């Protein structure tokens, strides 16, 4: 018996940020933003928000989780500015 498994997690491009100092390499860069969205039936029924918001430094390729409020406000069209305090290091690729 075969069980079909459909991955219903999509990655969305969130555009670029304003210039911010990377906490790892200390360079002032415009980071790329990404978000994931879980569209499975289980997530809809449970009402769990499993969305992940990340940013990537173009200089050192370090990956950061982004404060969820920042990207939600950005998606609403509010003018927001990313700061170092909005970033939490996930992976340090500098070295």
JSON list of C-alpha atoms in Angstrom, two decimals:
[
{"chain": "A", "resi": 1, "resn": "UNK", "atom": "CA", "xyz": [0.00, 0.00, 0.00]},
{"chain": "A", "resi": 2, "resn": "UNK", "atom": "CA", "xyz": [1.44, 3.38, -1.00]},
{"chain": "A", "resi": 3, "resn": "UNK", "atom": "CA", "xyz": [0.93, 6.46, 1.09]},
{"chain": "A", "resi": 4, "resn": "UNK", "atom": "CA", "xyz": [1.16, 9.73, -0.73]},
{"chain": "A", "resi": 5, "resn": "UNK", "atom": "CA", "xyz": [3.00, 12.49, 1.09]},
{"chain": "A", "resi": 6, "resn": "UNK", "atom": "CA", "xyz": [2.64, 16.03, -0.12]},
{"chain": "A", "resi": 7, "resn": "UNK", "atom": "CA", "xyz": [4.98, 18.67, 1.22]},
{"chain": "A", "resi": 8, "resn": "UNK", "atom": "CA", "xyz": [2.83, 21.76, 1.51]},
{"chain": "A", "resi": 9, "resn": "UNK", "atom": "CA", "xyz": [5.42, 24.10, 2.94]},
{"chain": "A", "resi": 10, "resn": "UNK", "atom": "CA", "xyz": [6.27, 26.90, 0.58]},
{"chain": "A", "resi": 11, "resn": "UNK", "atom": "CA", "xyz": [9.13, 29.37, 0.75]},
{"chain": "A", "resi": 12, "resn": "UNK", "atom": "CA", "xyz": [8.38, 32.96, -0.09]},
{"chain": "A", "resi": 13, "resn": "UNK", "atom": "CA", "xyz": [10.86, 35.67, -1.03]},
{"chain": "A", "resi": 14, "resn": "UNK", "atom": "CA", "xyz": [10.40, 38.64, 1.29]},
{"chain": "A", "resi": 15, "resn": "UNK", "atom": "CA", "xyz": [12.64, 41.02, -0.63]},
{"chain": "A", "resi": 16, "resn": "UNK", "atom": "CA", "xyz": [15.59, 42.90, 0.76]},
{"chain": "A", "resi": 17, "resn": "UNK", "atom": "CA", "xyz": [16.02, 44.79, 4.00]},
{"chain": "A", "resi": 18, "resn": "UNK", "atom": "CA", "xyz": [17.27, 48.26, 4.65]},
{"chain": "A", "resi": 19, "resn": "UNK", "atom": "CA", "xyz": [21.01, 48.56, 5.34]},
{"chain": "A", "resi": 20, "resn": "UNK", "atom": "CA", "xyz": [21.81, 46.87, 8.64]},
{"chain": "A", "resi": 21, "resn": "UNK", "atom": "CA", "xyz": [25.04, 45.89, 10.37]},
{"chain": "A", "resi": 22, "resn": "UNK", "atom": "CA", "xyz": [25.47, 42.11, 10.27]},
{"chain": "A", "resi": 23, "resn": "UNK", "atom": "CA", "xyz": [26.04, 40.82, 13.83]},
{"chain": "A", "resi": 24, "resn": "UNK", "atom": "CA", "xyz": [28.62, 38.29, 12.57]},
{"chain": "A", "resi": 25, "resn": "UNK", "atom": "CA", "xyz": [30.81, 40.04, 9.99]},
{"chain": "A", "resi": 26, "resn": "UNK", "atom": "CA", "xyz": [29.98, 43.60, 11.17]},
{"chain": "A", "resi": 27, "resn": "UNK", "atom": "CA", "xyz": [29.55, 44.80, 7.55]},
{"chain": "A", "resi": 28, "resn": "UNK", "atom": "CA", "xyz": [26.65, 47.08, 6.64]},
{"chain": "A", "resi": 29, "resn": "UNK", "atom": "CA", "xyz": [24.57, 45.07, 4.16]},
{"chain": "A", "resi": 30, "resn": "UNK", "atom": "CA", "xyz": [21.08, 44.73, 2.75]},
{"chain": "A", "resi": 31, "resn": "UNK", "atom": "CA", "xyz": [19.98, 41.22, 3.78]},
{"chain": "A", "resi": 32, "resn": "UNK", "atom": "CA", "xyz": [17.63, 38.98, 1.82]},
{"chain": "A", "resi": 33, "resn": "UNK", "atom": "CA", "xyz": [14.44, 37.92, 3.61]},
{"chain": "A", "resi": 34, "resn": "UNK", "atom": "CA", "xyz": [12.60, 34.61, 3.28]},
{"chain": "A", "resi": 35, "resn": "UNK", "atom": "CA", "xyz": [9.55, 33.12, 4.97]},
{"chain": "A", "resi": 36, "resn": "UNK", "atom": "CA", "xyz": [7.93, 29.71, 4.97]},
{"chain": "A", "resi": 37, "resn": "UNK", "atom": "CA", "xyz": [4.24, 28.99, 5.09]},
{"chain": "A", "resi": 38, "resn": "UNK", "atom": "CA", "xyz": [2.73, 25.67, 6.17]},
{"chain": "A", "resi": 39, "resn": "UNK", "atom": "CA", "xyz": [-0.47, 25.10, 4.17]},
{"chain": "A", "resi": 40, "resn": "UNK", "atom": "CA", "xyz": [-1.20, 21.54, 5.35]},
{"chain": "A", "resi": 41, "resn": "UNK", "atom": "CA", "xyz": [-4.65, 20.64, 6.62]},
{"chain": "A", "resi": 42, "resn": "UNK", "atom": "CA", "xyz": [-3.22, 19.71, 10.02]},
{"chain": "A", "resi": 43, "resn": "UNK", "atom": "CA", "xyz": [-1.75, 23.20, 10.47]},
{"chain": "A", "resi": 44, "resn": "UNK", "atom": "CA", "xyz": [-5.07, 24.77, 9.49]},
{"chain": "A", "resi": 45, "resn": "UNK", "atom": "CA", "xyz": [-7.07, 22.61, 11.91]},
{"chain": "A", "resi": 46, "resn": "UNK", "atom": "CA", "xyz": [-4.68, 23.10, 14.85]},
{"chain": "A", "resi": 47, "resn": "UNK", "atom": "CA", "xyz": [-4.27, 26.77, 14.09]},
{"chain": "A", "resi": 48, "resn": "UNK", "atom": "CA", "xyz": [-0.55, 26.55, 14.73]},
{"chain": "A", "resi": 49, "resn": "UNK", "atom": "CA", "xyz": [1.67, 29.17, 13.18]},
{"chain": "A", "resi": 50, "resn": "UNK", "atom": "CA", "xyz": [4.72, 27.22, 11.99]},
{"chain": "A", "resi": 51, "resn": "UNK", "atom": "CA", "xyz": [5.93, 30.02, 9.75]},
{"chain": "A", "resi": 52, "resn": "UNK", "atom": "CA", "xyz": [9.65, 30.72, 9.90]},
{"chain": "A", "resi": 53, "resn": "UNK", "atom": "CA", "xyz": [11.18, 34.05, 8.97]},
{"chain": "A", "resi": 54, "resn": "UNK", "atom": "CA", "xyz": [14.88, 34.14, 8.11]},
{"chain": "A", "resi": 55, "resn": "UNK", "atom": "CA", "xyz": [17.42, 36.54, 6.65]},
{"chain": "A", "resi": 56, "resn": "UNK", "atom": "CA", "xyz": [20.75, 35.81, 5.00]},
{"chain": "A", "resi": 57, "resn": "UNK", "atom": "CA", "xyz": [23.80, 38.07, 5.01]},
{"chain": "A", "resi": 58, "resn": "UNK", "atom": "CA", "xyz": [25.14, 38.42, 1.44]},
{"chain": "A", "resi": 59, "resn": "UNK", "atom": "CA", "xyz": [28.67, 39.03, 2.73]},
{"chain": "A", "resi": 60, "resn": "UNK", "atom": "CA", "xyz": [29.30, 36.12, 5.13]},
{"chain": "A", "resi": 61, "resn": "UNK", "atom": "CA", "xyz": [26.25, 33.89, 4.33]},
{"chain": "A", "resi": 62, "resn": "UNK", "atom": "CA", "xyz": [25.23, 33.69, 7.99]},
{"chain": "A", "resi": 63, "resn": "UNK", "atom": "CA", "xyz": [21.58, 32.85, 8.57]},
{"chain": "A", "resi": 64, "resn": "UNK", "atom": "CA", "xyz": [19.38, 34.64, 11.12]},
{"chain": "A", "resi": 65, "resn": "UNK", "atom": "CA", "xyz": [15.85, 34.21, 12.36]},
{"chain": "A", "resi": 66, "resn": "UNK", "atom": "CA", "xyz": [13.92, 37.46, 12.10]},
{"chain": "A", "resi": 67, "resn": "UNK", "atom": "CA", "xyz": [11.58, 38.90, 14.67]},
{"chain": "A", "resi": 68, "resn": "UNK", "atom": "CA", "xyz": [8.13, 37.81, 13.45]},
{"chain": "A", "resi": 69, "resn": "UNK", "atom": "CA", "xyz": [6.62, 41.23, 14.09]},
{"chain": "A", "resi": 70, "resn": "UNK", "atom": "CA", "xyz": [9.08, 42.83, 11.66]},
{"chain": "A", "resi": 71, "resn": "UNK", "atom": "CA", "xyz": [8.05, 40.74, 8.65]},
{"chain": "A", "resi": 72, "resn": "UNK", "atom": "CA", "xyz": [4.33, 40.84, 9.50]},
{"chain": "A", "resi": 73, "resn": "UNK", "atom": "CA", "xyz": [4.43, 44.64, 9.56]},
{"chain": "A", "resi": 74, "resn": "UNK", "atom": "CA", "xyz": [6.47, 44.68, 6.34]},
{"chain": "A", "resi": 75, "resn": "UNK", "atom": "CA", "xyz": [3.88, 42.45, 4.62]},
{"chain": "A", "resi": 76, "resn": "UNK", "atom": "CA", "xyz": [1.11, 44.85, 5.72]},
{"chain": "A", "resi": 77, "resn": "UNK", "atom": "CA", "xyz": [2.89, 47.69, 3.95]},
{"chain": "A", "resi": 78, "resn": "UNK", "atom": "CA", "xyz": [4.09, 49.47, 7.06]},
{"chain": "A", "resi": 79, "resn": "UNK", "atom": "CA", "xyz": [7.45, 51.20, 6.73]},
{"chain": "A", "resi": 80, "resn": "UNK", "atom": "CA", "xyz": [9.76, 49.21, 9.00]},
{"chain": "A", "resi": 81, "resn": "UNK", "atom": "CA", "xyz": [13.51, 49.14, 9.51]},
{"chain": "A", "resi": 82, "resn": "UNK", "atom": "CA", "xyz": [15.42, 45.99, 10.44]},
{"chain": "A", "resi": 83, "resn": "UNK", "atom": "CA", "xyz": [17.88, 46.39, 13.32]},
{"chain": "A", "resi": 84, "resn": "UNK", "atom": "CA", "xyz": [20.44, 44.05, 14.85]},
{"chain": "A", "resi": 85, "resn": "UNK", "atom": "CA", "xyz": [18.05, 43.41, 17.75]},
{"chain": "A", "resi": 86, "resn": "UNK", "atom": "CA", "xyz": [15.55, 41.89, 15.26]},
{"chain": "A", "resi": 87, "resn": "UNK", "atom": "CA", "xyz": [18.09, 39.20, 14.27]},
{"chain": "A", "resi": 88, "resn": "UNK", "atom": "CA", "xyz": [18.91, 35.97, 16.12]},
{"chain": "A", "resi": 89, "resn": "UNK", "atom": "CA", "xyz": [21.80, 33.87, 14.79]},
{"chain": "A", "resi": 90, "resn": "UNK", "atom": "CA", "xyz": [20.86, 30.43, 13.47]},
{"chain": "A", "resi": 91, "resn": "UNK", "atom": "CA", "xyz": [24.06, 29.54, 11.61]},
{"chain": "A", "resi": 92, "resn": "UNK", "atom": "CA", "xyz": [27.42, 31.30, 11.48]},
{"chain": "A", "resi": 93, "resn": "UNK", "atom": "CA", "xyz": [29.02, 30.66, 8.08]},
{"chain": "A", "resi": 94, "resn": "UNK", "atom": "CA", "xyz": [31.87, 33.10, 8.64]},
{"chain": "A", "resi": 95, "resn": "UNK", "atom": "CA", "xyz": [34.89, 30.86, 8.84]}
]
